[in-house]
Amino acid sequence: MPAVWTGMAEARFIDIDHPVKMPAHFQHGLIFVEPVSQDGDTLRFFTDTADGSLMYEDTARRLELTTTSAIINDREQEAAFLPPFADDHYIPSPIISDGLIPLRSDDRKPPHHRVILKHGNGILGSTWFAMRTWTINFPEETFYVQPTDEDARNLDPGETIPISFAEEDGDRRYHFARLPVVIGSDTLSLVLKTGSNIILDESGKEQLDHPDHIFPAGLISESQFRKWREENPDWNVFDDVDINYNGDLIKVPEIQIGSYTAGPVHFAVRNDDAFADWFSQFTDEPVTGALGADAFRSAHITIDYFNAELIIHD
């Protein structure tokens, strides 16, 4: 029987009538949110548009959150409602999954989560971002959730790039956004993964002149990496600097999304199966890589899940 830790009312979907600034902390472009409950408890979640959402069981137990068993992403999972948050340190509950966040035990934390979530309570992933509209200004390190009512939003002008999602019978099945990106001689389909990162070894930190082990790299398939090396032998490659995968990192001088140009952008190499067998099952067409915060260091963007658009503001 599912455990139920009662004592605090659950926070379900409540719409907002104006853009709300998230209590966000940016770390090399990666975004953490730090909401405060109405009872004064501060939480810390890592955010990533192409990861699963989860909260650790000890957090739900400590806050006495109501939990239940629910079907999320086609699996029955133990899940909890976020607590109600203070107005000045508020984050929204998911629109989908009835506002629930799946629970995980701390001993199931993979190695990279142990670094990125050292003092965290979980991850807010695709099911948290889904069907909402989010504005991120990376240079200014601000993060807003927009109202679902388009007339109540406050958006600067910009270029609109279509993004796409996996659907079934006209309904959106998963919430991993795919977009076309021009890199070198190729137009690649990549998944939008704002939390994409690797853990650098000491050599990598030194070679990249980076102050931290956490580095916001995108991801690329091994076969595409080999193609890049053959066609662009002058592109810098940092060998075996990725601790978790003993993998290489390649520095791409320039990428293009619509008319937006960024660079350099770094990509960590992953086995082809990571995309063919994993990421591509959540997208409408196969992807060969993931695009993260490293590509948007100088960008002010809005991700509109409902209308399937990425807006790159002027």
mmCIF file of C-alpha atoms in Angstrom:
data_model
loop_
_atom_site.group_PDB
_atom_site.id
_atom_site.type_symbol
_atom_site.label_atom_id
_atom_site.label_comp_id
_atom_site.label_asym_id
_atom_site.label_seq_id
_atom_site.Cartn_x
_atom_site.Cartn_y
_atom_site.Cartn_z
ATOM 1 C CA MET A 1 0.000 0.000 0.000
ATOM 2 C CA PRO A 2 1.399 3.448 -0.840
ATOM 3 C CA ALA A 3 2.772 5.409 2.092
ATOM 4 C CA VAL A 4 0.914 8.604 2.925
ATOM 5 C CA TRP A 5 2.721 11.266 4.929
ATOM 6 C CA THR A 6 -0.018 13.696 5.798
ATOM 7 C CA GLY A 7 0.052 17.024 7.555
ATOM 8 C CA MET A 8 0.577 19.557 4.739
ATOM 9 C CA ALA A 9 -1.907 20.451 2.046
ATOM 10 C CA GLU A 10 -0.769 19.599 -1.466
ATOM 11 C CA ALA A 11 -0.195 22.253 -4.133
ATOM 12 C CA ARG A 12 -1.966 21.446 -7.387
ATOM 13 C CA PHE A 13 -2.183 23.386 -10.635
ATOM 14 C CA ILE A 14 -3.021 27.060 -10.099
ATOM 15 C CA ASP A 15 -2.779 29.460 -13.031
ATOM 16 C CA ILE A 16 -1.075 32.824 -12.709
ATOM 17 C CA ASP A 17 -2.160 36.143 -14.229
ATOM 18 C CA HIS A 18 1.279 37.704 -14.771
ATOM 19 C CA PRO A 19 4.873 36.534 -15.347
ATOM 20 C CA VAL A 20 6.455 35.273 -12.132
ATOM 21 C CA LYS A 21 10.186 35.366 -11.517
ATOM 22 C CA MET A 22 11.499 32.047 -10.276
ATOM 23 C CA PRO A 23 13.751 31.923 -7.198
ATOM 24 C CA ALA A 24 16.590 30.737 -9.424
ATOM 25 C CA HIS A 25 20.316 30.286 -8.964
ATOM 26 C CA PHE A 26 22.434 29.972 -12.135
ATOM 27 C CA GLN A 27 25.636 27.929 -12.051
ATOM 28 C CA HIS A 28 27.574 28.218 -15.331
ATOM 29 C CA GLY A 29 24.229 28.520 -17.112
ATOM 30 C CA LEU A 30 22.676 25.531 -15.345
ATOM 31 C CA ILE A 31 19.543 26.503 -13.424
ATOM 32 C CA PHE A 32 18.591 25.563 -9.881
ATOM 33 C CA VAL A 33 15.358 26.776 -8.297
ATOM 34 C CA GLU A 34 15.162 27.390 -4.551
ATOM 35 C CA PRO A 35 11.518 27.765 -3.484
ATOM 36 C CA VAL A 36 10.457 28.317 0.109
ATOM 37 C CA SER A 37 7.341 26.609 1.452
ATOM 38 C CA GLN A 38 4.676 28.502 3.363
ATOM 39 C CA ASP A 39 6.051 26.760 6.463
ATOM 40 C CA GLY A 40 9.500 28.259 5.838
ATOM 41 C CA ASP A 41 11.302 25.206 4.413
ATOM 42 C CA THR A 42 13.790 26.002 1.620
ATOM 43 C CA LEU A 43 14.080 23.400 -1.158
ATOM 44 C CA ARG A 44 16.577 23.157 -3.990
ATOM 45 C CA PHE A 45 15.854 21.507 -7.334
ATOM 46 C CA PHE A 46 18.015 21.150 -10.420
ATOM 47 C CA THR A 47 16.076 21.905 -13.619
ATOM 48 C CA ASP A 48 16.493 20.183 -16.978
ATOM 49 C CA THR A 49 14.076 20.217 -19.907
ATOM 50 C CA ALA A 50 15.117 16.720 -21.051
ATOM 51 C CA ASP A 51 15.346 14.745 -17.844
ATOM 52 C CA GLY A 52 12.865 13.039 -15.588
ATOM 53 C CA SER A 53 11.293 14.839 -12.660
ATOM 54 C CA LEU A 54 11.945 13.432 -9.205
ATOM 55 C CA MET A 55 11.955 14.325 -5.541
ATOM 56 C CA TYR A 56 13.821 12.384 -2.884
ATOM 57 C CA GLU A 57 11.784 10.389 -0.413
ATOM 58 C CA ASP A 58 13.470 11.862 2.633
ATOM 59 C CA THR A 59 12.347 15.331 1.469
ATOM 60 C CA ALA A 60 8.721 14.205 1.178
ATOM 61 C CA ARG A 61 8.943 12.513 4.564
ATOM 62 C CA ARG A 62 10.562 15.502 6.278
ATOM 63 C CA LEU A 63 7.937 17.896 4.893
ATOM 64 C CA GLU A 64 5.107 15.446 5.597
ATOM 65 C CA LEU A 65 3.899 15.688 2.022
ATOM 66 C CA THR A 66 0.899 13.757 0.796
ATOM 67 C CA THR A 67 2.005 10.910 -1.463
ATOM 68 C CA THR A 68 0.149 8.558 -3.735
ATOM 69 C CA SER A 69 0.680 5.938 -6.401
ATOM 70 C CA ALA A 70 0.233 7.342 -9.915
ATOM 71 C CA ILE A 71 0.805 6.460 -13.565
ATOM 72 C CA ILE A 72 3.463 8.876 -14.862
ATOM 73 C CA ASN A 73 5.186 8.335 -18.230
ATOM 74 C CA ASP A 74 3.384 4.996 -18.608
ATOM 75 C CA ARG A 75 4.745 3.663 -15.284
ATOM 76 C CA GLU A 76 3.133 3.318 -11.901
ATOM 77 C CA GLN A 77 5.248 5.349 -9.533
ATOM 78 C CA GLU A 78 5.137 6.604 -5.983
ATOM 79 C CA ALA A 79 4.732 10.366 -6.187
ATOM 80 C CA ALA A 80 4.106 13.458 -4.090
ATOM 81 C CA PHE A 81 2.582 16.903 -4.408
ATOM 82 C CA LEU A 82 4.865 19.876 -3.935
ATOM 83 C CA PRO A 83 4.011 21.941 -0.870
ATOM 84 C CA PRO A 84 2.370 25.365 -1.200
ATOM 85 C CA PHE A 85 5.108 27.975 -1.591
ATOM 86 C CA ALA A 86 5.555 31.502 -0.315
ATOM 87 C CA ASP A 87 4.593 34.166 -2.852
ATOM 88 C CA ASP A 88 8.112 35.639 -3.020
ATOM 89 C CA HIS A 89 9.829 32.224 -3.432
ATOM 90 C CA TYR A 90 7.233 30.442 -5.554
ATOM 91 C CA ILE A 91 7.540 27.754 -8.206
ATOM 92 C CA PRO A 92 4.538 26.205 -9.975
ATOM 93 C CA SER A 93 3.403 22.613 -9.731
ATOM 94 C CA PRO A 94 3.334 20.551 -12.937
ATOM 95 C CA ILE A 95 0.279 20.963 -15.135
ATOM 96 C CA ILE A 96 0.412 17.320 -16.223
ATOM 97 C CA SER A 97 0.584 14.284 -13.911
ATOM 98 C CA ASP A 98 -2.062 15.973 -11.739
ATOM 99 C CA GLY A 99 0.682 18.094 -10.196
ATOM 100 C CA LEU A 100 2.650 15.095 -8.916
ATOM 101 C CA ILE A 101 6.440 14.609 -8.754
ATOM 102 C CA PRO A 102 7.766 10.997 -8.727
ATOM 103 C CA LEU A 103 9.693 9.963 -5.613
ATOM 104 C CA ARG A 104 13.103 8.278 -5.496
ATOM 105 C CA SER A 105 15.155 6.967 -2.617
ATOM 106 C CA ASP A 106 18.489 8.661 -1.974
ATOM 107 C CA ASP A 107 20.398 5.402 -2.487
ATOM 108 C CA ARG A 108 19.268 5.380 -6.151
ATOM 109 C CA LYS A 109 21.117 8.629 -6.868
ATOM 110 C CA PRO A 110 23.490 8.062 -9.857
ATOM 111 C CA PRO A 111 27.066 9.420 -9.683
ATOM 112 C CA HIS A 112 26.448 12.618 -11.686
ATOM 113 C CA HIS A 113 23.385 13.403 -9.567
ATOM 114 C CA ARG A 114 25.522 13.110 -6.437
ATOM 115 C CA VAL A 115 27.588 16.031 -7.742
ATOM 116 C CA ILE A 116 24.884 18.198 -9.302
ATOM 117 C CA LEU A 117 22.434 17.520 -6.435
ATOM 118 C CA LYS A 118 24.929 17.583 -3.599
ATOM 119 C CA HIS A 119 22.594 19.575 -1.374
ATOM 120 C CA GLY A 120 19.457 19.252 -3.478
ATOM 121 C CA ASN A 121 15.993 17.785 -3.102
ATOM 122 C CA GLY A 122 15.504 16.525 -6.662
ATOM 123 C CA ILE A 123 15.123 17.369 -10.352
ATOM 124 C CA LEU A 124 12.372 19.268 -12.130
ATOM 125 C CA GLY A 125 12.402 17.860 -15.636
ATOM 126 C CA SER A 126 10.236 17.592 -18.723
ATOM 127 C CA THR A 127 6.987 16.922 -16.865
ATOM 128 C CA TRP A 128 7.482 20.120 -14.840
ATOM 129 C CA PHE A 129 8.256 22.265 -17.890
ATOM 130 C CA ALA A 130 5.477 20.659 -19.952
ATOM 131 C CA MET A 131 2.608 22.774 -21.326
ATOM 132 C CA ARG A 132 3.903 25.977 -19.763
ATOM 133 C CA THR A 133 5.876 28.910 -21.169
ATOM 134 C CA TRP A 134 9.253 29.805 -19.680
ATOM 135 C CA THR A 135 11.511 32.810 -20.305
ATOM 136 C CA ILE A 136 15.223 32.497 -19.535
ATOM 137 C CA ASN A 137 17.686 35.363 -19.840
ATOM 138 C CA PHE A 138 21.051 33.651 -19.503
ATOM 139 C CA PRO A 139 23.263 36.786 -19.416
ATOM 140 C CA GLU A 140 21.081 38.420 -16.766
ATOM 141 C CA GLU A 141 20.461 35.093 -14.968
ATOM 142 C CA THR A 142 16.697 35.486 -14.713
ATOM 143 C CA PHE A 143 14.053 32.803 -15.130
ATOM 144 C CA TYR A 144 10.305 33.466 -15.459
ATOM 145 C CA VAL A 145 7.193 31.352 -15.835
ATOM 146 C CA GLN A 146 4.594 33.004 -18.057
ATOM 147 C CA PRO A 147 0.800 32.762 -17.664
ATOM 148 C CA THR A 148 -1.027 30.198 -19.757
ATOM 149 C CA ASP A 149 -3.183 33.121 -21.021
ATOM 150 C CA GLU A 150 -1.124 34.518 -23.899
ATOM 151 C CA ASP A 151 -2.615 38.000 -23.471
ATOM 152 C CA ALA A 152 -1.176 38.175 -19.937
ATOM 153 C CA ARG A 153 2.402 37.389 -20.975
ATOM 154 C CA ASN A 154 5.220 39.896 -21.185
ATOM 155 C CA LEU A 155 7.490 38.845 -24.061
ATOM 156 C CA ASP A 156 10.097 40.867 -25.923
ATOM 157 C CA PRO A 157 10.182 40.579 -29.735
ATOM 158 C CA GLY A 158 12.290 37.872 -31.285
ATOM 159 C CA GLU A 159 12.659 35.111 -33.835
ATOM 160 C CA THR A 160 10.367 32.109 -33.494
ATOM 161 C CA ILE A 161 11.866 28.665 -34.075
ATOM 162 C CA PRO A 162 9.450 25.692 -34.301
ATOM 163 C CA ILE A 163 10.134 22.858 -31.880
ATOM 164 C CA SER A 164 8.434 19.479 -32.037
ATOM 165 C CA PHE A 165 7.266 16.772 -29.671
ATOM 166 C CA ALA A 166 6.321 13.117 -29.856
ATOM 167 C CA GLU A 167 2.583 12.667 -30.293
ATOM 168 C CA GLU A 168 0.182 9.763 -30.426
ATOM 169 C CA ASP A 169 -3.340 10.071 -31.842
ATOM 170 C CA GLY A 170 -3.012 13.841 -31.776
ATOM 171 C CA ASP A 171 -2.002 14.013 -28.114
ATOM 172 C CA ARG A 172 1.440 14.903 -26.880
ATOM 173 C CA ARG A 173 3.015 11.740 -25.514
ATOM 174 C CA TYR A 174 6.328 13.065 -24.197
ATOM 175 C CA HIS A 175 7.674 16.527 -23.546
ATOM 176 C CA PHE A 176 11.246 16.410 -24.869
ATOM 177 C CA ALA A 177 11.550 19.218 -27.431
ATOM 178 C CA ARG A 178 13.411 18.577 -30.703
ATOM 179 C CA LEU A 179 14.836 21.327 -32.891
ATOM 180 C CA PRO A 180 17.071 21.634 -35.995
ATOM 181 C CA VAL A 181 20.580 23.038 -35.463
ATOM 182 C CA VAL A 182 23.115 23.803 -38.188
ATOM 183 C CA ILE A 183 26.629 22.698 -37.238
ATOM 184 C CA GLY A 184 29.389 22.632 -39.815
ATOM 185 C CA SER A 185 28.038 21.060 -42.996
ATOM 186 C CA ASP A 186 25.116 19.353 -41.248
ATOM 187 C CA THR A 187 21.626 20.222 -40.055
ATOM 188 C CA LEU A 188 21.176 18.045 -36.989
ATOM 189 C CA SER A 189 18.110 17.152 -34.969
ATOM 190 C CA LEU A 190 18.937 17.780 -31.310
ATOM 191 C CA VAL A 191 16.912 17.507 -28.126
ATOM 192 C CA LEU A 192 16.666 20.700 -26.055
ATOM 193 C CA LYS A 193 18.299 19.808 -22.742
ATOM 194 C CA THR A 194 18.899 22.931 -20.663
ATOM 195 C CA GLY A 195 20.532 20.937 -17.868
ATOM 196 C CA SER A 196 23.004 19.054 -20.054
ATOM 197 C CA ASN A 197 26.312 18.857 -18.226
ATOM 198 C CA ILE A 198 29.397 16.763 -17.577
ATOM 199 C CA ILE A 199 31.702 16.382 -14.606
ATOM 200 C CA LEU A 200 35.257 17.413 -15.474
ATOM 201 C CA ASP A 201 38.393 15.854 -14.068
ATOM 202 C CA GLU A 202 41.217 18.101 -12.863
ATOM 203 C CA SER A 203 42.903 17.969 -16.265
ATOM 204 C CA GLY A 204 39.694 19.080 -17.943
ATOM 205 C CA LYS A 205 39.249 21.997 -15.559
ATOM 206 C CA GLU A 206 42.790 23.132 -16.338
ATOM 207 C CA GLN A 207 42.534 22.675 -20.108
ATOM 208 C CA LEU A 208 39.206 24.506 -20.281
ATOM 209 C CA ASP A 209 40.206 27.110 -17.688
ATOM 210 C CA HIS A 210 36.977 26.297 -15.868
ATOM 211 C CA PRO A 211 36.647 26.895 -12.103
ATOM 212 C CA ASP A 212 34.303 24.016 -11.328
ATOM 213 C CA HIS A 213 33.930 20.287 -11.911
ATOM 214 C CA ILE A 214 30.411 20.885 -13.304
ATOM 215 C CA PHE A 215 30.553 21.979 -16.946
ATOM 216 C CA PRO A 216 27.460 22.782 -19.099
ATOM 217 C CA ALA A 217 28.313 20.764 -22.210
ATOM 218 C CA GLY A 218 25.865 19.487 -24.785
ATOM 219 C CA LEU A 219 25.958 15.871 -25.953
ATOM 220 C CA ILE A 220 26.716 14.323 -29.343
ATOM 221 C CA SER A 221 26.705 10.797 -30.739
ATOM 222 C CA GLU A 222 30.013 9.046 -31.292
ATOM 223 C CA SER A 223 29.358 8.607 -35.025
ATOM 224 C CA GLN A 224 28.667 12.338 -35.493
ATOM 225 C CA PHE A 225 31.758 13.148 -33.429
ATOM 226 C CA ARG A 226 33.906 11.006 -35.745
ATOM 227 C CA LYS A 227 32.415 12.769 -38.775
ATOM 228 C CA TRP A 228 33.238 16.160 -37.279
ATOM 229 C CA ARG A 229 36.817 15.097 -36.619
ATOM 230 C CA GLU A 230 37.298 13.892 -40.154
ATOM 231 C CA GLU A 231 35.846 17.064 -41.688
ATOM 232 C CA ASN A 232 37.253 19.534 -39.157
ATOM 233 C CA PRO A 233 40.634 18.350 -37.857
ATOM 234 C CA ASP A 234 41.292 21.844 -36.450
ATOM 235 C CA TRP A 235 38.415 21.632 -33.939
ATOM 236 C CA ASN A 236 39.766 21.194 -30.407
ATOM 237 C CA VAL A 237 39.160 17.879 -28.669
ATOM 238 C CA PHE A 238 39.775 17.330 -24.954
ATOM 239 C CA ASP A 239 40.495 13.656 -24.415
ATOM 240 C CA ASP A 240 38.985 11.674 -21.518
ATOM 241 C CA VAL A 241 38.016 14.740 -19.449
ATOM 242 C CA ASP A 242 34.470 13.536 -18.691
ATOM 243 C CA ILE A 243 34.751 11.686 -15.368
ATOM 244 C CA ASN A 244 31.515 9.700 -15.501
ATOM 245 C CA TYR A 245 32.035 8.303 -19.004
ATOM 246 C CA ASN A 246 35.818 8.612 -19.428
ATOM 247 C CA GLY A 247 34.767 10.446 -22.563
ATOM 248 C CA ASP A 248 35.992 13.160 -24.892
ATOM 249 C CA LEU A 249 34.749 16.723 -25.268
ATOM 250 C CA ILE A 250 34.786 18.593 -28.583
ATOM 251 C CA LYS A 251 34.759 22.381 -28.973
ATOM 252 C CA VAL A 252 32.610 23.424 -31.945
ATOM 253 C CA PRO A 253 33.441 26.954 -33.102
ATOM 254 C CA GLU A 254 29.924 27.927 -34.165
ATOM 255 C CA ILE A 255 26.361 26.665 -34.348
ATOM 256 C CA GLN A 256 23.245 28.239 -35.849
ATOM 257 C CA ILE A 257 19.589 28.062 -34.764
ATOM 258 C CA GLY A 258 17.508 30.051 -37.219
ATOM 259 C CA SER A 259 19.428 33.317 -37.508
ATOM 260 C CA TYR A 260 20.893 32.993 -34.005
ATOM 261 C CA THR A 261 24.592 32.148 -34.025
ATOM 262 C CA ALA A 262 26.462 30.917 -30.951
ATOM 263 C CA GLY A 263 29.931 29.673 -30.280
ATOM 264 C CA PRO A 264 32.068 28.135 -29.251
ATOM 265 C CA VAL A 265 29.790 25.343 -28.025
ATOM 266 C CA HIS A 266 31.070 22.182 -26.340
ATOM 267 C CA PHE A 267 29.688 18.678 -26.835
ATOM 268 C CA ALA A 268 30.520 15.574 -24.808
ATOM 269 C CA VAL A 269 30.655 12.309 -26.736
ATOM 270 C CA ARG A 270 28.156 9.562 -25.965
ATOM 271 C CA ASN A 271 27.582 6.115 -27.431
ATOM 272 C CA ASP A 272 25.184 6.147 -30.389
ATOM 273 C CA ASP A 273 22.762 3.992 -28.390
ATOM 274 C CA ALA A 274 22.270 6.837 -25.910
ATOM 275 C CA PHE A 275 20.375 8.620 -28.675
ATOM 276 C CA ALA A 276 19.032 5.772 -30.815
ATOM 277 C CA ASP A 277 17.755 3.747 -27.841
ATOM 278 C CA TRP A 278 17.154 6.417 -25.192
ATOM 279 C CA PHE A 279 16.544 10.047 -26.176
ATOM 280 C CA SER A 280 14.927 9.220 -29.518
ATOM 281 C CA GLN A 281 12.176 7.214 -27.852
ATOM 282 C CA PHE A 282 10.920 10.497 -26.353
ATOM 283 C CA THR A 283 11.077 12.633 -29.521
ATOM 284 C CA ASP A 284 9.020 12.707 -32.697
ATOM 285 C CA GLU A 285 12.062 11.953 -34.873
ATOM 286 C CA PRO A 286 15.488 10.480 -34.054
ATOM 287 C CA VAL A 287 18.041 12.828 -32.504
ATOM 288 C CA THR A 288 21.826 12.633 -32.610
ATOM 289 C CA GLY A 289 22.636 14.958 -29.732
ATOM 290 C CA ALA A 290 21.466 17.306 -27.011
ATOM 291 C CA LEU A 291 21.714 21.089 -26.916
ATOM 292 C CA GLY A 292 22.094 22.764 -23.565
ATOM 293 C CA ALA A 293 22.908 25.989 -21.745
ATOM 294 C CA ASP A 294 26.386 26.175 -23.286
ATOM 295 C CA ALA A 295 24.681 27.148 -26.570
ATOM 296 C CA PHE A 296 22.646 29.931 -24.964
ATOM 297 C CA ARG A 297 25.223 31.760 -22.850
ATOM 298 C CA SER A 298 24.473 35.046 -24.618
ATOM 299 C CA ALA A 299 20.797 34.382 -25.325
ATOM 300 C CA HIS A 300 17.445 35.536 -23.980
ATOM 301 C CA ILE A 301 14.912 32.830 -24.866
ATOM 302 C CA THR A 302 11.334 31.745 -24.303
ATOM 303 C CA ILE A 303 10.304 28.093 -24.524
ATOM 304 C CA ASP A 304 6.587 27.893 -25.297
ATOM 305 C CA TYR A 305 5.558 24.287 -24.824
ATOM 306 C CA PHE A 306 1.886 24.816 -25.598
ATOM 307 C CA ASN A 307 2.533 26.427 -28.993
ATOM 308 C CA ALA A 308 5.688 24.344 -29.660
ATOM 309 C CA GLU A 309 7.944 27.352 -30.193
ATOM 310 C CA LEU A 310 11.362 28.520 -29.121
ATOM 311 C CA ILE A 311 11.618 32.308 -29.242
ATOM 312 C CA ILE A 312 15.099 33.822 -29.375
ATOM 313 C CA HIS A 313 14.621 37.406 -28.306
ATOM 314 C CA ASP A 314 16.351 40.341 -29.977
#
